[in-house]
DNA sequence: ATACTTTATGTAATTTTATTACAGAATTAC
DNA sequence: GTAATTCTGTAATAAAATTACATAAAGTAT
């Protein structure tokens, strides 16, 4: 139980709590901001329970005690998830839905930042460094992510391409060779074309990195699965925060790549940046 | 002095602090996370000062006392601004650069969330709703953003396209008509092809929305300028957080669009979502 | 239904933590 | 060099949180 979702946790587990814990939960949910500022005695009084009950409540939610609980509660308030339901409602106006959309993105970034497996990141960077060729595959929303990835990695002086065409994907994965790296991006991790390509590529000795939901089919089929769990209700409207997190993870990988290449590599990067100058008007 | 910048405040005012306050500041800056978890006695010991000195330090920074200080410090850590300089350093390892990249994105999202002009958002949604056609233009990194935007807006049952080809951009803007909406995405706001297209489109009576840096050439030339100021050192390496913020803003606009269309429109969205089913393997 | 077990909750003591009041030291101004 | 001011620590006090324990409530088995 991590502190990102402390408030959500309280809400979700509410029914499983016992009488006095429910009182405490209600008091906190009624005004979380206030709770972060009050003493245990105060909150106990407000909830109508004893101080140890509040303390026990805090420990039940995986915190060291009341002060620690307040701290984590305060943090979870900043990251935006004020209430369990920060989903957009049909009758929201601009001042309601705008912060909600931002909050969702912020919340998921904070969550993933704390969950991400650093040693896995390192391993994927290794793979990127040692790959003979890199292919980014994605469809739909993830197609835009794949394109963005290519836009980043082509600067790194190695053969990179992105593909959004399922026929091309089939052909490339059929022709995969050891040393090739197939970087598959799929939020659902169930997109047939992507899974099939992952199978083929791997059968031909290439390595597969999957950027996807935890435990998805793609995650299972990948040599390296970057598993990203976002809070969005995937099916409704359209995916939003998953691709944001995916992009940031690609930034992390790109950064890791550059740093491992060392300072000399920056000259190369600089050369590429300089090339853009003539495409821009000068400042005012 | 607000809590978003507590750490920055400490850093900025460091030189104006007196001897023992400096010691406390150093101890906190050395490991802010740790500071949020320790007692006043602990921190005092670590800083080599007395407990009241720590307490006075806290009050000097506008907090009620040590516990309140810890709370605000913890909050400011979440929102990402760990250090004044949370830029990646050449000798950073994976556990250093990974959170930094995330923090930068989070920090900028929080900042823009609080700065964004809601009435402007509403106006742009109006434009999207009344447009006869919508074109998303972007190059390089913003090309990926434009692609993502198209991927979202094509669901809305109106003629939308994205373009990353400067010749096509010229032709389309030359052929622009009243009722057309040109949505220009450019972080620098100085990309010639984009500026020229904005000029042409506007000359032909089309409306131009610019998603760009405050005060940029594109901002000035747009009918509606969504101005986004991000903290990244644009020129180094490659743009990262600007495109993240741009994507979230497009999510906001798309959401605004859907909500204005009303509940019936959800059936249309649902139809589109359903169409994807056959492209996916079923869950396990 | 009653006795037994388990779980839940509060009281009171203890411990930890933070704050205040004050005094002595250091610094500055004259 | 003395007085005023500012800084900083010690020790006392106050506040807050936690623990240990006892009682009460709920659940279970006979």
Coordinates of N, CA and C in Angstrom, one line a residue, chain B residues 112-253:
Chain B
X112 N 2.0 24.4 -14.8 CA 1.0 24.8 -15.9 C -0.4 24.7 -15.4
X113 N -0.7 23.6 -14.7 CA -2.0 23.4 -14.2 C -2.5 24.6 -13.4
X114 N -1.6 25.3 -12.7 CA -2.0 26.4 -11.9 C -2.0 27.7 -12.7
X115 N -1.3 27.7 -13.9 CA -1.2 29.0 -14.6 C -2.2 29.1 -15.8
X116 N -2.6 27.9 -16.2 CA -3.4 27.9 -17.5 C -4.6 28.8 -17.4
X117 N -4.8 29.4 -18.5 CA -5.9 30.4 -18.7 C -7.2 29.6 -19.1
X118 N -8.1 29.4 -18.1 CA -9.2 28.6 -18.3 C -10.2 29.2 -19.4
X119 N -10.3 30.5 -19.4 CA -11.2 31.1 -20.3 C -10.7 30.9 -21.7
X120 N -9.3 30.9 -21.8 CA -8.8 30.6 -23.2 C -9.0 29.2 -23.6
X121 N -8.9 28.3 -22.7 CA -9.2 26.9 -23.0 C -10.6 26.8 -23.5
X122 N -11.5 27.4 -22.8 CA -12.9 27.4 -23.2 C -13.1 28.0 -24.7
X123 N -12.4 29.1 -24.9 CA -12.5 29.7 -26.2 C -11.9 28.8 -27.3
X124 N -10.8 28.1 -27.0 CA -10.3 27.2 -28.0 C -11.2 26.0 -28.3
X125 N -11.8 25.5 -27.2 CA -12.8 24.5 -27.4 C -13.9 24.9 -28.3
X126 N -14.4 26.2 -28.1 CA -15.4 26.8 -29.0 C -14.9 26.7 -30.4
X127 N -13.7 27.1 -30.6 CA -13.1 27.1 -32.0 C -13.1 25.7 -32.6
X128 N -12.7 24.7 -31.8 CA -12.7 23.3 -32.2 C -14.1 22.8 -32.6
X129 N -15.1 23.3 -31.8 CA -16.4 22.8 -32.0 C -17.0 23.4 -33.3
X130 N -16.6 24.7 -33.6 CA -17.3 25.4 -34.7 C -16.5 25.2 -36.0
X131 N -15.3 24.6 -35.9 CA -14.4 24.5 -37.1 C -15.0 23.6 -38.1
X132 N -14.8 24.0 -39.4 CA -15.3 23.1 -40.5 C -14.3 22.0 -40.7
X133 N -13.0 22.4 -40.6 CA -11.9 21.4 -40.7 C -10.8 21.8 -39.7
X134 N -10.1 20.8 -39.2 CA -9.0 21.1 -38.3 C -7.7 20.5 -38.8
X135 N -6.7 21.3 -38.8 CA -5.3 20.8 -39.2 C -4.4 21.0 -38.0
X136 N -3.7 19.9 -37.7 CA -2.6 20.0 -36.7 C -1.3 20.0 -37.4
X137 N -0.5 21.1 -37.2 CA 0.8 21.2 -37.8 C 1.9 21.1 -36.7
X138 N 2.9 20.3 -37.0 CA 4.0 20.3 -36.0 C 5.2 19.6 -36.7
X139 N 6.4 20.0 -36.3 CA 7.6 19.4 -36.9 C 8.5 18.9 -35.8
X140 N 9.3 17.9 -36.1 CA 10.2 17.3 -35.1 C 9.3 16.7 -34.0
X141 N 9.8 17.0 -32.7 CA 9.1 16.5 -31.6 C 7.6 16.9 -31.6
X142 N 7.3 18.1 -32.0 CA 5.9 18.6 -32.1 C 5.1 17.8 -33.2
X143 N 5.9 17.2 -34.1 CA 5.2 16.3 -35.1 C 4.5 15.2 -34.4
X144 N 5.2 14.6 -33.4 CA 4.6 13.5 -32.7 C 3.4 14.0 -31.9
X145 N 3.5 15.2 -31.4 CA 2.3 15.7 -30.7 C 1.2 15.9 -31.6
X146 N 1.5 16.5 -32.8 CA 0.4 16.7 -33.8 C -0.3 15.3 -34.2
X147 N 0.6 14.3 -34.3 CA 0.1 13.0 -34.7 C -0.9 12.5 -33.6
X148 N -0.4 12.7 -32.3 CA -1.2 12.3 -31.2 C -2.6 13.0 -31.2
X149 N -2.5 14.3 -31.5 CA -3.7 15.1 -31.5 C -4.7 14.6 -32.5
X150 N -4.2 14.3 -33.7 CA -5.0 13.8 -34.7 C -5.7 12.5 -34.3
X151 N -4.9 11.6 -33.6 CA -5.3 10.4 -33.2 C -6.5 10.5 -32.2
X152 N -6.5 11.6 -31.5 CA -7.6 11.9 -30.6 C -8.8 12.5 -31.3
X153 N -8.5 13.5 -32.0 CA -9.6 14.3 -32.6 C -10.3 13.7 -33.8
X154 N -9.7 12.8 -34.4 CA -10.4 12.1 -35.6 C -11.6 11.4 -35.1
X155 N -11.7 11.0 -33.8 CA -12.8 10.3 -33.3 C -14.0 11.2 -33.2
X156 N -13.8 12.5 -33.4 CA -14.9 13.5 -33.1 C -15.8 13.8 -34.3
X157 N -15.7 12.9 -35.3 CA -16.6 13.0 -36.3 C -16.5 14.3 -37.1
X158 N -15.3 14.8 -37.3 CA -15.1 15.9 -38.1 C -13.7 15.8 -38.8
X159 N -13.6 16.5 -39.9 CA -12.4 16.4 -40.8 C -11.1 16.9 -40.0
X160 N -10.3 16.0 -39.6 CA -9.1 16.4 -38.9 C -7.9 15.7 -39.6
X161 N -6.8 16.5 -39.7 CA -5.6 15.8 -40.2 C -4.4 16.4 -39.5
X162 N -3.3 15.7 -39.6 CA -2.0 16.3 -39.0 C -1.0 16.3 -40.1
X163 N -0.1 17.2 -40.1 CA 0.9 17.3 -41.1 C 2.3 17.6 -40.6
X164 N 3.2 16.9 -41.2 CA 4.6 17.1 -40.7 C 5.5 17.4 -41.9
X165 N 4.8 17.7 -43.0 CA 5.5 17.9 -44.3 C 5.3 19.4 -44.7
X166 N 6.5 20.1 -44.8 CA 6.4 21.5 -44.9 C 5.8 21.9 -46.3
X167 N 5.9 21.1 -47.3 CA 5.3 21.5 -48.6 C 3.8 21.4 -48.4
X168 N 3.4 20.3 -47.8 CA 1.9 20.1 -47.6 C 1.4 21.3 -46.8
X169 N 2.2 21.7 -45.8 CA 1.7 22.8 -44.9 C 1.5 24.0 -45.7
X170 N 2.5 24.3 -46.6 CA 2.4 25.5 -47.5 C 1.1 25.4 -48.3
X171 N 0.9 24.3 -48.9 CA -0.2 24.1 -49.8 C -1.6 24.3 -49.0
X172 N -1.6 23.7 -47.9 CA -2.9 23.7 -47.1 C -3.1 25.1 -46.6
X173 N -2.1 25.8 -46.2 CA -2.3 27.2 -45.7 C -2.6 28.1 -46.8
X174 N -2.1 27.9 -48.0 CA -2.4 28.7 -49.1 C -3.8 28.5 -49.5
X175 N -4.3 27.3 -49.3 CA -5.7 27.0 -49.7 C -6.7 27.2 -48.5
X176 N -6.3 27.8 -47.5 CA -7.1 27.9 -46.3 C -8.4 28.7 -46.6
X177 N -9.4 28.4 -45.8 CA -10.7 29.2 -46.0 C -11.2 29.5 -44.6
X178 N -12.1 30.5 -44.5 CA -12.8 30.8 -43.3 C -13.5 29.5 -42.8
X179 N -13.4 29.3 -41.5 CA -14.0 28.1 -41.0 C -13.0 27.0 -40.8
X180 N -11.8 27.1 -41.4 CA -10.7 26.2 -41.1 C -10.0 26.6 -39.8
X181 N -9.6 25.6 -39.1 CA -8.8 25.9 -37.9 C -7.4 25.2 -38.0
X182 N -6.4 26.1 -37.9 CA -5.0 25.6 -38.0 C -4.5 25.6 -36.6
X183 N -4.2 24.4 -36.1 CA -3.6 24.2 -34.8 C -2.1 24.0 -34.9
X184 N -1.4 25.0 -34.6 CA 0.1 25.0 -34.8 C 0.8 24.6 -33.5
X185 N 1.6 23.6 -33.5 CA 2.3 23.2 -32.3 C 3.8 23.4 -32.5
X186 N 4.4 24.3 -31.7 CA 5.8 24.5 -31.8 C 6.4 25.1 -30.5
X187 N 7.2 24.3 -29.9 CA 7.7 24.7 -28.6 C 8.5 26.0 -28.7
X188 N 9.4 26.1 -29.6 CA 10.2 27.3 -29.8 C 9.3 28.5 -30.3
X189 N 8.3 28.1 -31.1 CA 7.5 29.2 -31.7 C 8.2 30.0 -32.7
X190 N 9.3 29.4 -33.2 CA 10.1 30.2 -34.2 C 10.4 29.4 -35.5
X191 N 9.8 28.2 -35.6 CA 10.0 27.4 -36.7 C 9.4 28.0 -38.0
X192 N 10.2 28.3 -38.9 CA 9.8 29.1 -40.1 C 8.6 28.5 -40.8
X193 N 8.6 27.2 -41.1 CA 7.5 26.6 -41.8 C 6.2 26.8 -41.1
X194 N 6.2 26.7 -39.8 CA 5.0 26.9 -39.0 C 4.5 28.3 -39.0
X195 N 5.5 29.2 -38.8 CA 5.1 30.7 -38.8 C 4.5 31.1 -40.1
X196 N 5.2 30.7 -41.2 CA 4.8 31.0 -42.5 C 3.3 30.5 -42.8
X197 N 3.1 29.3 -42.3 CA 1.8 28.7 -42.5 C 0.8 29.4 -41.7
X198 N 1.1 29.9 -40.5 CA 0.2 30.6 -39.7 C -0.2 31.9 -40.4
X199 N 0.8 32.6 -40.9 CA 0.6 33.8 -41.7 C -0.4 33.6 -42.8
X200 N -0.1 32.6 -43.6 CA -0.9 32.4 -44.8 C -2.3 32.0 -44.4
X201 N -2.4 31.1 -43.5 CA -3.8 30.6 -43.1 C -4.6 31.8 -42.6
X202 N -4.0 32.7 -41.8 CA -4.7 33.8 -41.3 C -5.1 34.8 -42.4
X203 N -4.2 35.0 -43.3 CA -4.4 35.9 -44.4 C -5.7 35.4 -45.2
X204 N -5.8 34.1 -45.2 CA -7.0 33.5 -46.0 C -8.2 33.4 -45.1
X205 N -8.2 34.0 -44.0 CA -9.4 34.0 -43.2 C -9.6 32.8 -42.2
X206 N -8.6 31.9 -42.2 CA -8.7 30.8 -41.2 C -8.3 31.3 -39.8
X207 N -8.7 30.5 -38.8 CA -8.3 30.8 -37.5 C -7.0 30.0 -37.1
X208 N -6.2 30.6 -36.3 CA -4.9 29.9 -35.9 C -4.9 29.8 -34.4
X209 N -4.7 28.6 -33.9 CA -4.4 28.3 -32.5 C -2.9 28.0 -32.4
X210 N -2.2 28.6 -31.5 CA -0.8 28.3 -31.3 C -0.6 27.6 -30.0
X211 N 0.2 26.5 -30.0 CA 0.5 25.9 -28.7 C 2.1 26.0 -28.6
X212 N 2.5 27.0 -27.8 CA 3.9 27.4 -27.9 C 4.4 28.1 -26.6
X213 N 5.6 28.6 -26.7 CA 6.2 29.3 -25.6 C 5.6 30.7 -25.5
X214 N 5.5 31.3 -24.2 CA 4.9 32.6 -24.1 C 5.7 33.7 -24.9
X215 N 5.0 34.5 -25.5 CA 5.6 35.6 -26.2 C 6.4 35.3 -27.5
X216 N 6.3 34.0 -27.9 CA 7.0 33.6 -29.1 C 6.4 34.2 -30.3
X217 N 7.1 34.2 -31.4 CA 6.6 34.7 -32.7 C 5.2 34.0 -33.0
X218 N 5.2 32.7 -32.8 CA 3.9 32.0 -33.1 C 2.8 32.5 -32.2
X219 N 3.2 32.7 -30.9 CA 2.1 33.2 -30.0 C 1.5 34.5 -30.5
X220 N 2.4 35.4 -31.0 CA 1.9 36.7 -31.5 C 1.1 36.6 -32.7
X221 N 1.4 35.6 -33.5 CA 0.7 35.5 -34.8 C -0.6 34.7 -34.7
X222 N -0.8 34.1 -33.5 CA -2.0 33.2 -33.4 C -3.2 34.0 -33.0
X223 N -4.4 33.5 -33.4 CA -5.6 34.1 -32.9 C -5.8 33.7 -31.4
X224 N -5.4 32.5 -31.1 CA -5.5 32.0 -29.8 C -4.2 31.4 -29.4
X225 N -3.5 31.9 -28.5 CA -2.2 31.4 -28.1 C -2.2 30.7 -26.8
X226 N -2.1 29.4 -26.8 CA -1.9 28.6 -25.6 C -0.5 28.6 -25.2
X227 N -0.1 29.5 -24.3 CA 1.3 29.7 -24.0 C 1.7 28.9 -22.8
X228 N 2.7 28.1 -23.1 CA 3.2 27.1 -22.1 C 4.7 27.4 -21.8
X229 N 4.9 27.7 -20.5 CA 6.3 28.0 -20.1 C 6.8 26.9 -19.3
X230 N 7.8 26.2 -19.9 CA 8.4 25.0 -19.1 C 9.8 25.4 -18.7
X231 N 10.3 24.6 -17.7 CA 11.5 25.0 -17.1 C 12.7 24.4 -17.9
X232 N 12.5 23.6 -18.9 CA 13.6 22.9 -19.4 C 14.6 23.8 -20.2
X233 N 15.8 23.4 -20.1 CA 16.9 24.1 -20.9 C 16.7 23.6 -22.3
X234 N 15.9 24.3 -23.1 CA 15.5 23.8 -24.4 C 16.6 23.3 -25.2
X235 N 17.7 24.0 -25.2 CA 18.7 23.7 -26.2 C 19.5 22.4 -25.9
X236 N 19.6 22.1 -24.7 CA 20.4 21.0 -24.3 C 19.7 19.7 -24.6
X237 N 20.5 18.7 -25.1 CA 20.0 17.4 -25.4 C 18.7 17.6 -26.3
X238 N 17.6 17.4 -25.7 CA 16.4 17.5 -26.5 C 15.2 17.9 -25.7
X239 N 14.2 18.4 -26.3 CA 13.0 18.9 -25.6 C 12.4 17.7 -24.9
X240 N 12.0 17.8 -23.7 CA 11.3 16.7 -23.0 C 9.9 17.2 -22.5
X241 N 10.0 18.1 -21.5 CA 8.7 18.3 -20.8 C 7.8 19.1 -21.6
X242 N 8.2 20.0 -22.5 CA 7.3 20.8 -23.3 C 6.2 19.9 -24.0
X243 N 6.7 18.9 -24.6 CA 5.7 18.0 -25.4 C 4.8 17.3 -24.4
X244 N 5.3 17.0 -23.3 CA 4.4 16.3 -22.3 C 3.2 17.3 -21.9
X245 N 3.6 18.5 -21.6 CA 2.6 19.5 -21.3 C 1.7 19.7 -22.5
X246 N 2.2 19.8 -23.6 CA 1.4 20.0 -24.8 C 0.4 18.9 -25.0
X247 N 0.8 17.7 -24.8 CA -0.1 16.5 -24.9 C -1.2 16.6 -23.9
X248 N -0.9 17.0 -22.7 CA -1.9 17.1 -21.6 C -2.9 18.2 -22.0
X249 N -2.4 19.3 -22.5 CA -3.3 20.4 -22.9 C -4.2 19.9 -24.0
X250 N -3.7 19.1 -24.9 CA -4.6 18.6 -26.0 C -5.6 17.7 -25.4
X251 N -5.2 16.9 -24.3 CA -6.2 16.1 -23.6 C -7.3 16.9 -23.0
X252 N -6.9 18.0 -22.5 CA -7.9 18.9 -21.9 C -8.9 19.5 -22.9
X253 N -8.3 19.9 -24.1 CA -9.2 20.4 -25.1 C -10.1 19.3 -25.7

